[in-house]
Tab-separated table of C-alpha atoms and ligand atoms in Angstrom:
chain	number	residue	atom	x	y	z
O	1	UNK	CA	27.686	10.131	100.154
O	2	UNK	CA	24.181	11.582	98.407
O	3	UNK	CA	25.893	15.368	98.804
O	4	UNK	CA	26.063	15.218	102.227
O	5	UNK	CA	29.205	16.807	103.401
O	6	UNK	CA	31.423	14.998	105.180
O	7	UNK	CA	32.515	16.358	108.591
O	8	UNK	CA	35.717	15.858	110.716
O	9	UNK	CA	35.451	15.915	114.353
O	10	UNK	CA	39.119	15.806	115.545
O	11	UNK	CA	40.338	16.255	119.461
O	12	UNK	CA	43.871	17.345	119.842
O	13	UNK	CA	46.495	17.487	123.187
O	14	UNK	CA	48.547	20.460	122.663
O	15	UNK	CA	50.904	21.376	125.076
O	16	UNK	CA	52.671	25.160	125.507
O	17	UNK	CA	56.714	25.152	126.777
O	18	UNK	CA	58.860	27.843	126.954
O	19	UNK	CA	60.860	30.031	129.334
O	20	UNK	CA	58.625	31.949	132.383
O	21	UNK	CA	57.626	35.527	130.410
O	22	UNK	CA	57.790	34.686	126.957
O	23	UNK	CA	53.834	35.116	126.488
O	24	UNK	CA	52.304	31.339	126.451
O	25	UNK	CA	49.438	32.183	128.859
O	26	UNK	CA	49.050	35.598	126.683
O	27	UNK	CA	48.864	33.344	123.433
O	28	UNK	CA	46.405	30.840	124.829
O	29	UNK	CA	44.082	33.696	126.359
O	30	UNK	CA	44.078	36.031	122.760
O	31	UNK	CA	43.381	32.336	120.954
O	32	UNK	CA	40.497	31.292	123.381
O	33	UNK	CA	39.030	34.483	124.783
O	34	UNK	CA	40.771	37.601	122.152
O	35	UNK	CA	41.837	39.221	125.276
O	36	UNK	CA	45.318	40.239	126.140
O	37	UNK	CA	46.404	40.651	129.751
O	38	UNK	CA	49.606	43.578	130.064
O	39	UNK	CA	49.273	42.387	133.779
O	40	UNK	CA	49.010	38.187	133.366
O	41	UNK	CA	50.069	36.423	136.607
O	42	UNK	CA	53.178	33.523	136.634
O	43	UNK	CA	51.182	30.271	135.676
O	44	UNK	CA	51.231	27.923	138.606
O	45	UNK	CA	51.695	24.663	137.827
O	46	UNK	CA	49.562	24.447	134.523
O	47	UNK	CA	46.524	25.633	133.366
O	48	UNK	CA	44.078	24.059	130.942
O	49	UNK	CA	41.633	25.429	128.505
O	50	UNK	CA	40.266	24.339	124.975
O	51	UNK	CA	39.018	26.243	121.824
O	52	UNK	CA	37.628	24.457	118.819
O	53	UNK	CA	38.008	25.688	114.910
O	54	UNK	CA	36.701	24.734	111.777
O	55	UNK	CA	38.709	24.040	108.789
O	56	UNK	CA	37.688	24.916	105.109
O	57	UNK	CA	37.065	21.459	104.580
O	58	UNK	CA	34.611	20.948	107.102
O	59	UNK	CA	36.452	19.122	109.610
O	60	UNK	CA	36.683	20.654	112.961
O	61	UNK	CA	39.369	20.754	115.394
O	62	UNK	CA	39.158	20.879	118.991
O	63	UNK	CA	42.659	21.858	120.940
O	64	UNK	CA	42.593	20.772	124.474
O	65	UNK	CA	45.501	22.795	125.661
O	66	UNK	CA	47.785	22.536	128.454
O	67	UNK	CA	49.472	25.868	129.625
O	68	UNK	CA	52.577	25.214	131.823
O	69	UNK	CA	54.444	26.749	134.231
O	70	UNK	CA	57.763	28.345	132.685
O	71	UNK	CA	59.481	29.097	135.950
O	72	UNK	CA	62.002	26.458	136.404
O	73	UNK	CA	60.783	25.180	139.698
O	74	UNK	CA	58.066	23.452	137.614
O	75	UNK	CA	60.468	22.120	135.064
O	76	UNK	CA	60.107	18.664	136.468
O	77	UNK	CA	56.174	18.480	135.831
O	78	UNK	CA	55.949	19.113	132.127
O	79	UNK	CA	56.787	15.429	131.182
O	80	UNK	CA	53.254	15.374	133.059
O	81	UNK	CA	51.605	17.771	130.407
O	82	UNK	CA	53.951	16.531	127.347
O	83	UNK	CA	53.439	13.231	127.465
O	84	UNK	CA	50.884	11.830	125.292
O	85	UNK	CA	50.229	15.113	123.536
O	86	UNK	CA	49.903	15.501	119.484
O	87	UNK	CA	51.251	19.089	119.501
O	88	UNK	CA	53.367	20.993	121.341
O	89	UNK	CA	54.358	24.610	120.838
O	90	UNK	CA	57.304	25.696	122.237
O	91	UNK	CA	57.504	29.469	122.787
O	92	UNK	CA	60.853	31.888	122.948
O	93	UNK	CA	60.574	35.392	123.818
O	94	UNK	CA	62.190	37.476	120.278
O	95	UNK	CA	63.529	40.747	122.518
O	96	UNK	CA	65.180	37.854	124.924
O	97	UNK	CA	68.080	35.485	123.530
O	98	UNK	CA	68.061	33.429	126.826
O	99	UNK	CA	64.410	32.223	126.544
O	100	UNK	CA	65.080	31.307	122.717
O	101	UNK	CA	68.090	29.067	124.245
O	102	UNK	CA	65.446	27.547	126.682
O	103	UNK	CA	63.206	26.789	123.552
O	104	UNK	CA	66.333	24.561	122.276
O	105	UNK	CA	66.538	22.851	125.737
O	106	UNK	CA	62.583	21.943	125.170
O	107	UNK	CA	62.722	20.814	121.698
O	108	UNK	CA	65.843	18.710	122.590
O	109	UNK	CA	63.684	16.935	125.831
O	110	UNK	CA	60.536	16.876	123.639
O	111	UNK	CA	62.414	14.485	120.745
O	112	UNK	CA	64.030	12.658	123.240
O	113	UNK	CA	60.686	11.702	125.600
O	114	UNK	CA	57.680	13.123	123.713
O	115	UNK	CA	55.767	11.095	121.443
O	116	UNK	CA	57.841	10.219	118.290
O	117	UNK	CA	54.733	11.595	115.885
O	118	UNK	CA	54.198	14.771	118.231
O	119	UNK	CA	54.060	18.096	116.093
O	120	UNK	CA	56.220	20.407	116.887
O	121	UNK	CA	55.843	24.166	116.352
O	122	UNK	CA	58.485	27.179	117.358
O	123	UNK	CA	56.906	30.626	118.088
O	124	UNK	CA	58.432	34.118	118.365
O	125	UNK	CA	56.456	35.689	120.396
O	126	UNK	CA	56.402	39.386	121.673
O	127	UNK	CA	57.212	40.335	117.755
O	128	UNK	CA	54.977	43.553	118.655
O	129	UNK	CA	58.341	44.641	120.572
O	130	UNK	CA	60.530	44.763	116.848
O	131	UNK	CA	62.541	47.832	118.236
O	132	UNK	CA	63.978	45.606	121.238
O	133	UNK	CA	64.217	42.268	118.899
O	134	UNK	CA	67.720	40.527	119.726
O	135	UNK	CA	66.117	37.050	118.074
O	136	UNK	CA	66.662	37.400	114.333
O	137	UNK	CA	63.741	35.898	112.205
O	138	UNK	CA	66.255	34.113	110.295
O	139	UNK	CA	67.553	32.670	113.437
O	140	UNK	CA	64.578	31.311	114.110
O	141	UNK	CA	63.420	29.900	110.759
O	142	UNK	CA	66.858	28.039	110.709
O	143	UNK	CA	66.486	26.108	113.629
O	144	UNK	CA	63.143	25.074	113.133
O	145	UNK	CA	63.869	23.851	109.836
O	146	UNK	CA	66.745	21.727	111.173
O	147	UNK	CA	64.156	20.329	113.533
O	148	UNK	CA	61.538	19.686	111.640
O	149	UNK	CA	59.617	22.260	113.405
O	150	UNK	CA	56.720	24.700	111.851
O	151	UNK	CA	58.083	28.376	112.550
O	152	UNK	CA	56.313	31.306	113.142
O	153	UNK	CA	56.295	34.787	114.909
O	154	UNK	CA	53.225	36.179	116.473
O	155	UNK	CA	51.986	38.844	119.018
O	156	UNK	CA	49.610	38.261	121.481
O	157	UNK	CA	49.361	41.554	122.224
O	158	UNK	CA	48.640	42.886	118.664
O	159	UNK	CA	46.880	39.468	117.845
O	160	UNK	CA	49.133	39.585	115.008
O	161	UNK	CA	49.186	35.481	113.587
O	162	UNK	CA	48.385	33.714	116.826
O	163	UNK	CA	45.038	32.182	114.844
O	164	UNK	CA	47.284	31.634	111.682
O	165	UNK	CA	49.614	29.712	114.257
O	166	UNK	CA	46.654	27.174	115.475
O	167	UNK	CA	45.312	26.984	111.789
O	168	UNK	CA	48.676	26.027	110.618
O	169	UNK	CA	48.667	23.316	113.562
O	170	UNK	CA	45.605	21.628	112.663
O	171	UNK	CA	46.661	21.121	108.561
O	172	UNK	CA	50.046	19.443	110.387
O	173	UNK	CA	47.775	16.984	111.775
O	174	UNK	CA	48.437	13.289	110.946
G	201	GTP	P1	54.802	31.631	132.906
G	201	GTP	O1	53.367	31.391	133.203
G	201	GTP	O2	55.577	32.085	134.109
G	201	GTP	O3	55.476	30.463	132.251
G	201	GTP	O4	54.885	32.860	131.820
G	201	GTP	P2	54.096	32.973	130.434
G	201	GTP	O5	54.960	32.463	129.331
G	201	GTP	O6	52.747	32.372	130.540
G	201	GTP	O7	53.981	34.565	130.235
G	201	GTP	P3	52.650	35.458	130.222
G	201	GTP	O8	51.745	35.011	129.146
G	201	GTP	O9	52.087	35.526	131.580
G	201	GTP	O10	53.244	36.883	129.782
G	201	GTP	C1	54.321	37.490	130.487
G	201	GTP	C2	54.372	38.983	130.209
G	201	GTP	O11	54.620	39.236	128.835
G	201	GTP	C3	53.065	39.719	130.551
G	201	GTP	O12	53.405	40.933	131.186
G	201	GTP	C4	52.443	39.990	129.204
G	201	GTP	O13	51.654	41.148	129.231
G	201	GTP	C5	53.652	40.121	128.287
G	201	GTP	N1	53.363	39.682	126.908
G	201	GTP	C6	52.871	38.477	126.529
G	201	GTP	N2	52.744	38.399	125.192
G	201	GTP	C7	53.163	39.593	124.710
G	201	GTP	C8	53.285	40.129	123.383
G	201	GTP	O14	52.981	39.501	122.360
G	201	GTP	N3	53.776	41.405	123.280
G	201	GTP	C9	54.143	42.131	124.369
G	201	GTP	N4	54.609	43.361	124.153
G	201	GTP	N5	54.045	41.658	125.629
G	201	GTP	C10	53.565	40.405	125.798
G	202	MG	MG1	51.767	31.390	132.005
């Protein structure tokens, strides 16, 4: 192409699930913004907001990302947010064993109605909090793996691989 580099303008739905508390909105805000919020208000509903990246390859990658609601009164909109989406990140809570079941529950819903090409990735979040962790790592890994799932542990508070987790999104990309 005459030296001319090539460029890669890609648009991605990505959609955040997970038990109310685990730490979506607090990922999505340190991604977009690099704030974290100790005091972040219950999402209501959903809540939308996008951030573009650039690869090392010179594409770019632009996540339009739906936030939803965790508490299980909105349970019954997410096929609303999930539907149709490339990526969707399903967040457990590593101090709290209950939200990692809920994480199952998504994953389970998500390969039975979401797209059947969606991307699926499983966070540990709150891995800041290592002297309360009841989630093991391990535990983690090992059911991603049986899923076919990306796996990683971050900390929106610290920062600590919430960018990795996005970059690690966008090479998953079909
Ligand atoms: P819903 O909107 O109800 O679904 O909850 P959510 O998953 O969006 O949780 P949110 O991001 O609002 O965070 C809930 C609480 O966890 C807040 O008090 C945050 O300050 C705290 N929190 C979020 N991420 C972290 C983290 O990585 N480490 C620690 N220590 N606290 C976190
Ligand atoms: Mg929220």
């Amino acid at each position: 192409n005459g030296g001319v580099t090539d460029t890669k303008n890609l648009r991605v739905k990505l959609v955040l699930l997970g038990d109310s508390g685990v730490g979506k909105s607090c990922i999505v805000l340190r991604f977009v913004r690099g704030q974290f919020d100790p005091t972040s208000k219950v999402t209501v509903g959903a809540s939308f907001l996008s951030q573009t990246i650039a690869l090392q390859d010179s594409t770019t990658v632009k996540f339009e990302i739906w936030d939803t609601a965790g508490q299980e009164r909105y349970a019954a909109l997410a096929p609303l947010y999930y539907r149709g989406a490339a990526v969707a990140v399903v967040v457990y809570d590593i101090t709290n064993p209950e939200s990692f079941a809920k994480a199952q529950y998504w994953v389970k819903e998500l390969q039975k109605h979401g797209s059947p090409d969606i991307v699926m990735a499983l966070v540990g979040n709150k891995a800041d909090l290592h002297e309360k962790r009841e989630v093991q790592f391990q535990d983690g890994i090992d059911y991603a793996e049986k899923n076919g799932m990306f796996f990683i542990e971050t900390s929106a508070k610290t920062a600590d691989n919430i960018n990795q987790l996005f970059e690690e999104i966008a090479k998953r990309l079909p």
